[in-house]
């Protein structure tokens, strides 16, 4: 009996350590999935609600907003910064228009200026934290209930 408890404790310790090592990967994957979901919903998901993006002026186009080539959505990546931190973003060298679409602003040319509405697709929200927490809790349940 003692041996079984000891073995189980060792297994739990080992699996918790593995989970800790995997946490940055888990956080990055969940954040990228949530940011990509904003493209599918054509708005920012925050507090369980969708703040729809401003529609495009050109009405004849049926495609989703910010989804002409899907290059912007597919450019969202993460990198592990430390054991407890990840950075999620878009390489602006590859997709230079990402920031203006996310934050909005004015594009100036020699002869005109265009006001680009903000269509936030990459904003850390409590929803992302809750999703990460749910995934971690699921892993913890598996560890303790197996």
Coordinates of C-alpha atoms in Angstrom, one line a residue:
X1 CA 0.0 0.0 0.0
X2 CA 2.8 2.4 1.0
X3 CA 4.6 1.7 -2.3
X4 CA 1.5 2.5 -4.3
X5 CA 1.0 5.9 -2.6
X6 CA 4.7 6.6 -3.1
X7 CA 4.6 5.7 -6.8
X8 CA 1.5 7.8 -7.3
X9 CA 3.1 10.8 -5.6
X10 CA 6.2 10.4 -7.8
X11 CA 4.1 10.2 -10.9
X12 CA 2.0 13.3 -9.9
X13 CA 5.2 15.2 -9.2
X14 CA 6.7 14.2 -12.5
X15 CA 3.6 15.1 -14.5
X16 CA 3.2 18.5 -12.7
X17 CA 6.8 19.3 -13.6
X18 CA 6.1 18.3 -17.2
X19 CA 3.0 20.5 -17.2
X20 CA 5.1 23.4 -15.8
X21 CA 7.6 22.9 -18.7
X22 CA 4.8 22.9 -21.2
X23 CA 3.0 25.9 -19.9
X24 CA 4.5 28.5 -22.2
X25 CA 3.6 26.3 -25.2
X26 CA 0.1 25.9 -23.9
X27 CA -0.3 29.7 -23.3
X28 CA 1.0 30.5 -26.8
X29 CA -1.2 28.0 -28.6
X30 CA -4.4 29.2 -26.7
X31 CA -3.6 32.9 -27.3
X32 CA -3.0 32.3 -31.1
X33 CA -6.3 30.2 -31.3
X34 CA -8.2 33.0 -29.6
X35 CA -6.8 35.7 -31.8
X36 CA -7.6 33.7 -34.9
X37 CA -11.2 33.2 -33.6
X38 CA -11.6 37.0 -33.9
X39 CA -11.1 36.7 -37.6
X40 CA -13.8 34.0 -37.8
X41 CA -16.2 36.1 -35.8
X42 CA -15.2 39.4 -37.5
X43 CA -14.8 41.1 -34.2
X44 CA -13.1 41.1 -30.9
X45 CA -14.3 38.6 -28.4
X46 CA -14.2 40.2 -25.0
X47 CA -16.2 39.3 -21.9
X48 CA -18.0 36.6 -23.8
X49 CA -19.3 39.1 -26.3
X50 CA -18.3 40.0 -29.8
X51 CA -17.5 43.7 -30.5
X52 CA -18.1 43.5 -34.3
X53 CA -15.5 45.2 -36.5
X54 CA -16.6 48.2 -38.6
X55 CA -17.9 46.9 -41.9
X56 CA -15.9 47.7 -45.1
X57 CA -17.2 50.5 -47.2
X58 CA -17.1 48.4 -50.4
X59 CA -20.4 46.5 -50.1
X60 CA -20.0 44.3 -53.2
X61 CA -17.5 42.1 -51.6
X62 CA -18.9 39.0 -49.8
X63 CA -15.7 37.9 -48.1
X64 CA -15.0 38.3 -44.4
X65 CA -13.3 41.4 -43.1
X66 CA -9.5 41.2 -43.0
X67 CA -9.7 37.8 -44.8
X68 CA -8.8 38.5 -48.5
X69 CA -5.7 36.3 -48.5
X70 CA -5.8 35.1 -44.9
X71 CA -2.1 36.2 -44.7
X72 CA -2.8 38.5 -41.7
X73 CA -4.5 35.7 -39.7
X74 CA -2.0 33.1 -40.7
X75 CA 0.9 35.4 -39.6
X76 CA 0.0 35.3 -35.9
X77 CA 2.7 33.5 -34.1
X78 CA 4.1 33.1 -30.6
X79 CA 7.5 32.7 -29.1
X80 CA 8.5 31.5 -25.7
X81 CA 10.2 34.3 -23.7
X82 CA 10.6 32.6 -20.3
X83 CA 9.2 29.7 -18.3
X84 CA 6.1 31.8 -17.5
X85 CA 5.9 34.2 -20.5
X86 CA 5.2 34.1 -24.2
X87 CA 5.1 36.9 -26.8
X88 CA 2.3 36.7 -29.4
X89 CA 2.4 38.9 -32.4
X90 CA 2.8 39.3 -36.2
X91 CA 6.2 39.9 -37.9
X92 CA 5.7 43.4 -39.2
X93 CA 8.4 42.9 -41.8
X94 CA 6.3 40.2 -43.4
X95 CA 2.9 41.8 -42.8
X96 CA 3.5 45.5 -42.5
X97 CA -0.2 46.4 -42.5
X98 CA -1.0 44.4 -39.3
X99 CA -0.6 47.2 -36.9
X100 CA -2.8 49.7 -38.8
X101 CA -5.6 47.1 -39.1
X102 CA -5.4 46.2 -35.4
X103 CA -5.1 49.7 -34.0
X104 CA -6.6 51.9 -36.7
X105 CA -5.1 55.1 -37.9
X106 CA -4.5 57.3 -40.9
X107 CA -2.5 56.2 -44.0
X108 CA -1.1 59.3 -45.8
X109 CA -0.1 59.3 -49.4
X110 CA 1.1 62.2 -51.5
X111 CA -2.3 63.1 -52.7
X112 CA -4.8 61.7 -50.1
X113 CA -5.2 60.2 -46.7
X114 CA -7.2 57.1 -45.7
X115 CA -8.7 56.7 -42.2
X116 CA -8.4 53.0 -41.4
X117 CA -10.8 52.0 -38.6
X118 CA -9.4 49.9 -35.8
X119 CA -10.3 46.2 -36.2
X120 CA -8.6 44.7 -33.1
X121 CA -7.8 41.1 -33.6
X122 CA -4.8 40.9 -31.2
X123 CA -5.8 42.1 -27.8
X124 CA -5.2 40.3 -24.5
X125 CA -8.6 39.9 -22.9
X126 CA -9.8 38.1 -19.7
X127 CA -11.3 35.5 -22.1
X128 CA -7.8 34.4 -23.0
X129 CA -6.7 34.1 -19.4
X130 CA -9.9 32.1 -18.6
X131 CA -9.2 29.8 -21.6
X132 CA -5.6 29.1 -20.5
X133 CA -6.9 28.5 -17.0
X134 CA -9.5 26.0 -18.3
X135 CA -6.8 24.1 -20.2
X136 CA -4.5 24.0 -17.2
X137 CA -7.3 22.8 -15.0
X138 CA -8.1 20.1 -17.4
X139 CA -4.5 18.9 -17.4
X140 CA -4.5 19.0 -13.6
X141 CA -7.7 17.0 -13.4
X142 CA -6.1 14.4 -15.7
X143 CA -3.0 14.2 -13.5
X144 CA -4.8 13.8 -10.2
X145 CA -7.6 11.5 -11.5
X146 CA -5.5 9.0 -13.4

